[in-house]
Amino acid sequence: EAQVTQNPRYLITVTGKKLTVTCSQNMNHEYMSWYRQDPGLGLRQIYYSMNVEVTDKGDVPEGYKVSRKEKRNFPLILESPSPNQTSLYFCASSSDRGVGELFFGEGSRLTVL
Amino acid sequence: GENVEQHPSTLSVQEGDSAVIKCTYSDSASNYFPWYKQELGKRPQLIIDIRSNVGEKKDQRIAVTLNKTAKHFSLHITETQPEDSAVYFCAGTRAAMFSGGYNKLIFGAGTRLAVHP
């Protein structure tokens, strides 16, 4: 089954404690991206990747890091989480360089206390 | 850069009525406009999209229209049903600021549609 898998789905953490949200897709997509969803703000892009070892900032990259060492995986790293990073995070992938259908993961709800 | 504005933020209709959600975009170079539906607690999923060389596209009860001159596009849902209740997001492309030409989707803030039986 074609899917994008994120983990963890839910996480409560404290300010400053490094965490990683993993994302894996099994569709051999070149393009992967991270979004955060906040009420009234829609989906805002954090980082995206066009292929292995190729990443670029989206619209709200501050406080986040990513890596793309393998085609299927695109982890999101919060080195020192802060309360303003409390949000719902979605990973997505696409076969069409980001302008075709985006396949989203189920989302990861993160709370930073 | 691209900016996408979506209206209304909430929409309430009676079952069987039509619903229309409108989006405007700022970048005249934008050329791809998808619509995503997000049911409560679920992930967004593509329901329809349109490219700039087409003025209208239909898929059963949903249709999207594009006016490039005015830089706006709309989602039309006819004969609404309770299962159409969800948050709908429009989006538009924006050319990436580096060589390679990858486009990045910019999403609107979303419209919460409620269809009442």
Short mmCIF file of C-alpha atoms in Angstrom, two decimals:
data_model
loop_
_atom_site.label_atom_id
_atom_site.label_comp_id
_atom_site.label_asym_id
_atom_site.label_seq_id
_atom_site.Cartn_x
_atom_site.Cartn_y
_atom_site.Cartn_z
CA GLU A 1 0.00 0.00 0.00
CA ALA A 2 1.34 3.42 -1.00
CA GLN A 3 1.80 5.51 2.10
CA VAL A 4 3.66 8.20 3.98
CA THR A 5 4.39 7.23 7.57
CA GLN A 6 5.18 9.67 10.35
CA ASN A 7 6.30 8.98 13.90
CA PRO A 8 5.49 9.82 16.56
CA ARG A 9 1.83 10.68 16.00
CA TYR A 10 1.57 12.46 19.32
CA LEU A 11 4.31 13.90 21.51
CA ILE A 12 4.44 16.12 24.56
CA THR A 13 7.89 17.43 25.37
CA VAL A 14 9.57 20.24 27.25
CA THR A 15 11.39 23.32 26.04
CA GLY A 16 14.92 22.60 24.87
CA LYS A 17 14.72 18.82 24.64
CA LYS A 18 15.82 17.80 21.15
CA LEU A 19 13.39 15.69 19.20
CA THR A 20 13.07 14.13 15.76
CA VAL A 21 9.90 13.41 13.83
CA THR A 22 10.50 10.71 11.27
CA CYS A 23 8.88 10.50 7.85
CA SER A 24 9.12 7.63 5.41
CA GLN A 25 7.46 7.06 2.04
CA ASN A 26 7.30 3.89 -0.02
CA MET A 27 6.37 5.41 -3.38
CA ASN A 28 9.91 6.19 -4.57
CA HIS A 29 9.02 9.90 -4.69
CA GLU A 30 11.82 12.36 -5.23
CA TYR A 31 10.02 15.31 -3.63
CA MET A 32 9.31 15.44 0.09
CA SER A 33 8.20 18.29 2.29
CA TRP A 34 7.26 19.23 5.84
CA TYR A 35 4.33 21.48 6.75
CA ARG A 36 2.96 22.78 9.99
CA GLN A 37 -0.73 23.42 10.43
CA ASP A 38 -1.96 26.06 12.84
CA PRO A 39 -5.53 27.37 13.25
CA GLY A 40 -6.27 30.20 10.85
CA LEU A 41 -2.91 29.90 9.12
CA GLY A 42 -3.42 26.91 6.87
CA LEU A 43 -0.49 24.71 5.91
CA ARG A 44 2.88 26.43 5.97
CA GLN A 45 5.92 24.82 4.46
CA ILE A 46 8.92 24.32 6.74
CA TYR A 47 11.47 22.59 4.51
CA TYR A 48 11.39 20.60 1.33
CA SER A 49 13.68 18.26 -0.56
CA MET A 50 13.89 17.60 -4.26
CA ASN A 51 16.08 14.50 -3.92
CA VAL A 52 18.73 12.86 -1.78
CA GLU A 53 21.07 15.46 -0.25
CA VAL A 54 19.06 18.34 -1.81
CA THR A 55 17.01 20.38 0.64
CA ASP A 56 15.81 23.97 0.87
CA LYS A 57 13.96 26.22 3.25
CA GLY A 58 10.25 26.75 3.03
CA ASP A 59 8.37 29.68 4.51
CA VAL A 60 8.86 28.98 8.22
CA PRO A 61 12.22 27.17 8.65
CA GLU A 62 13.39 28.86 11.86
CA GLY A 63 14.03 26.36 14.64
CA TYR A 64 13.95 23.32 12.37
CA LYS A 65 16.48 21.16 10.56
CA VAL A 66 16.06 18.39 8.03
CA SER A 67 18.19 15.83 6.28
CA ARG A 68 17.69 13.60 3.23
CA LYS A 69 20.27 10.85 3.31
CA GLU A 70 17.97 8.30 1.72
CA LYS A 71 15.22 8.78 -0.83
CA ARG A 72 12.50 7.31 1.34
CA ASN A 73 13.26 9.18 4.59
CA PHE A 74 12.98 12.85 5.46
CA PRO A 75 13.23 13.46 9.22
CA LEU A 76 12.35 16.79 10.83
CA ILE A 77 14.62 17.80 13.69
CA LEU A 78 13.83 20.29 16.42
CA GLU A 79 17.19 20.96 18.09
CA SER A 80 15.78 23.08 20.92
CA PRO A 81 11.98 23.06 20.83
CA SER A 82 10.07 26.08 22.08
CA PRO A 83 6.37 26.50 22.90
CA ASN A 84 5.75 28.35 19.60
CA GLN A 85 6.57 25.10 17.82
CA THR A 86 3.49 23.47 19.31
CA SER A 87 1.61 22.50 16.19
CA LEU A 88 0.33 19.74 13.94
CA TYR A 89 3.03 18.62 11.54
CA PHE A 90 2.54 16.91 8.20
CA CYS A 91 5.08 15.26 5.99
CA ALA A 92 4.21 14.95 2.31
CA SER A 93 5.71 13.49 -0.82
CA SER A 94 5.13 13.89 -4.52
CA SER A 95 6.39 12.37 -7.73
CA ASP A 96 5.96 15.61 -9.64
CA ARG A 97 8.48 18.02 -8.14
CA GLY A 98 5.93 19.43 -5.72
CA VAL A 99 3.37 20.54 -8.27
CA GLY A 100 1.52 17.29 -8.65
CA GLU A 101 -0.52 15.51 -6.00
CA LEU A 102 0.96 15.70 -2.54
CA PHE A 103 0.55 12.55 -0.47
CA PHE A 104 0.39 13.48 3.19
CA GLY A 105 1.27 11.47 6.24
CA GLU A 106 -1.25 11.15 9.06
CA GLY A 107 0.24 14.04 10.98
CA SER A 108 2.21 14.44 14.20
CA ARG A 109 0.74 16.54 16.97
CA LEU A 110 3.53 18.11 18.99
CA THR A 111 3.12 19.98 22.25
CA VAL A 112 6.09 21.82 23.74
CA LEU A 113 5.65 22.84 27.36
CA GLY B 1 6.53 35.97 -3.51
CA GLU B 2 3.23 34.17 -3.88
CA ASN B 3 0.41 34.86 -1.47
CA VAL B 4 -2.87 32.94 -1.51
CA GLU B 5 -5.95 34.30 0.24
CA GLN B 6 -9.02 32.14 0.81
CA HIS B 7 -12.60 33.13 1.63
CA PRO B 8 -14.76 32.51 3.51
CA SER B 9 -13.06 31.02 6.55
CA THR B 10 -16.27 29.23 7.52
CA LEU B 11 -19.27 28.24 5.41
CA SER B 12 -22.50 26.65 6.51
CA VAL B 13 -25.01 25.24 4.01
CA GLN B 14 -28.04 23.01 3.99
CA GLU B 15 -27.75 19.57 2.45
CA GLY B 16 -28.45 19.78 -1.26
CA ASP B 17 -27.37 23.40 -1.59
CA SER B 18 -24.26 24.51 -3.46
CA ALA B 19 -21.07 25.75 -1.80
CA VAL B 20 -18.48 28.06 -3.31
CA ILE B 21 -15.04 28.80 -1.91
CA LYS B 22 -12.89 31.48 -3.49
CA CYS B 23 -9.14 32.05 -3.54
CA THR B 24 -7.00 34.83 -4.91
CA TYR B 25 -3.31 34.68 -5.68
CA SER B 26 -0.68 37.35 -6.17
CA ASP B 27 1.95 35.82 -8.47
CA SER B 28 0.89 36.05 -12.10
CA ALA B 29 3.46 33.33 -12.92
CA SER B 30 1.56 30.76 -10.84
CA ASN B 31 0.34 27.91 -13.00
CA TYR B 32 -0.97 25.11 -10.80
CA PHE B 33 -3.90 25.34 -8.38
CA PRO B 34 -4.94 22.29 -6.36
CA TRP B 35 -7.69 21.91 -3.77
CA TYR B 36 -7.27 19.68 -0.74
CA LYS B 37 -9.95 18.36 1.60
CA GLN B 38 -9.16 17.61 5.22
CA GLU B 39 -11.75 15.73 7.23
CA LEU B 40 -11.69 16.08 10.99
CA GLY B 41 -8.60 14.42 12.41
CA LYS B 42 -7.42 13.22 9.01
CA ARG B 43 -4.72 14.18 6.56
CA PRO B 44 -5.33 16.58 3.64
CA GLN B 45 -6.17 14.84 0.39
CA LEU B 46 -6.24 16.19 -3.14
CA ILE B 47 -9.76 16.43 -4.55
CA ILE B 48 -9.24 18.40 -7.74
CA ASP B 49 -6.63 20.58 -9.41
CA ILE B 50 -6.39 22.92 -12.37
CA ARG B 51 -3.52 24.22 -14.45
CA SER B 52 -3.31 27.66 -15.96
CA ASN B 53 -4.02 26.52 -19.52
CA VAL B 54 -7.54 25.46 -18.50
CA GLY B 55 -10.42 27.67 -17.36
CA GLU B 56 -12.64 25.06 -15.75
CA LYS B 57 -12.46 21.46 -14.62
CA LYS B 58 -15.22 19.20 -13.29
CA ASP B 59 -15.30 15.93 -11.42
CA GLN B 60 -18.80 14.78 -10.58
CA ARG B 61 -20.17 17.21 -7.98
CA ILE B 62 -17.06 19.34 -7.70
CA ALA B 63 -15.67 21.87 -10.15
CA VAL B 64 -12.90 24.42 -10.14
CA THR B 65 -12.81 27.60 -12.21
CA LEU B 66 -9.78 29.77 -12.88
CA ASN B 67 -9.68 33.42 -13.93
CA LYS B 68 -6.06 34.25 -14.76
CA THR B 69 -6.78 37.87 -15.54
CA ALA B 70 -8.30 38.49 -12.14
CA LYS B 71 -5.95 36.01 -10.45
CA HIS B 72 -8.62 34.08 -8.65
CA PHE B 73 -9.94 30.54 -8.67
CA SER B 74 -12.94 28.94 -7.03
CA LEU B 75 -14.16 25.55 -5.83
CA HIS B 76 -17.80 24.74 -6.49
CA ILE B 77 -19.56 21.85 -4.77
CA THR B 78 -23.08 21.09 -5.95
CA GLU B 79 -25.74 19.01 -4.20
CA THR B 80 -23.77 19.09 -0.96
CA GLN B 81 -23.94 16.11 1.36
CA PRO B 82 -23.02 15.77 5.04
CA GLU B 83 -19.85 13.90 4.07
CA ASP B 84 -18.67 17.06 2.29
CA SER B 85 -18.21 18.63 5.74
CA ALA B 86 -14.48 19.27 6.12
CA VAL B 87 -11.81 21.92 5.87
CA TYR B 88 -10.90 22.80 2.30
CA PHE B 89 -7.54 24.31 1.33
CA CYS B 90 -6.71 25.98 -1.93
CA ALA B 91 -3.10 26.36 -3.03
CA GLY B 92 -1.02 27.96 -5.74
CA THR B 93 2.45 27.49 -7.04
CA ARG B 94 5.39 29.79 -6.65
CA ALA B 95 8.62 29.36 -8.57
CA ALA B 96 11.56 28.38 -6.37
CA MET B 97 14.25 31.01 -5.94
CA PHE B 98 17.10 28.87 -7.25
CA SER B 99 18.09 27.05 -10.40
CA GLY B 100 16.18 23.90 -11.07
CA GLY B 101 12.79 25.54 -11.28
CA TYR B 102 11.00 23.50 -8.66
CA ASN B 103 7.74 25.06 -7.69
CA LYS B 104 6.46 25.31 -4.12
CA LEU B 105 2.82 25.20 -3.15
CA ILE B 106 1.48 28.06 -1.05
CA PHE B 107 -1.69 27.16 0.80
CA GLY B 108 -4.62 29.35 1.72
CA ALA B 109 -5.75 29.50 5.35
CA GLY B 110 -8.61 27.04 4.79
CA THR B 111 -12.41 27.07 4.76
CA ARG B 112 -14.39 25.04 7.25
CA LEU B 113 -17.49 23.78 5.43
CA ALA B 114 -20.41 22.46 7.45
CA VAL B 115 -23.27 20.73 5.60
CA HIS B 116 -26.38 20.41 7.73
CA PRO B 117 -28.91 17.63 7.05
#
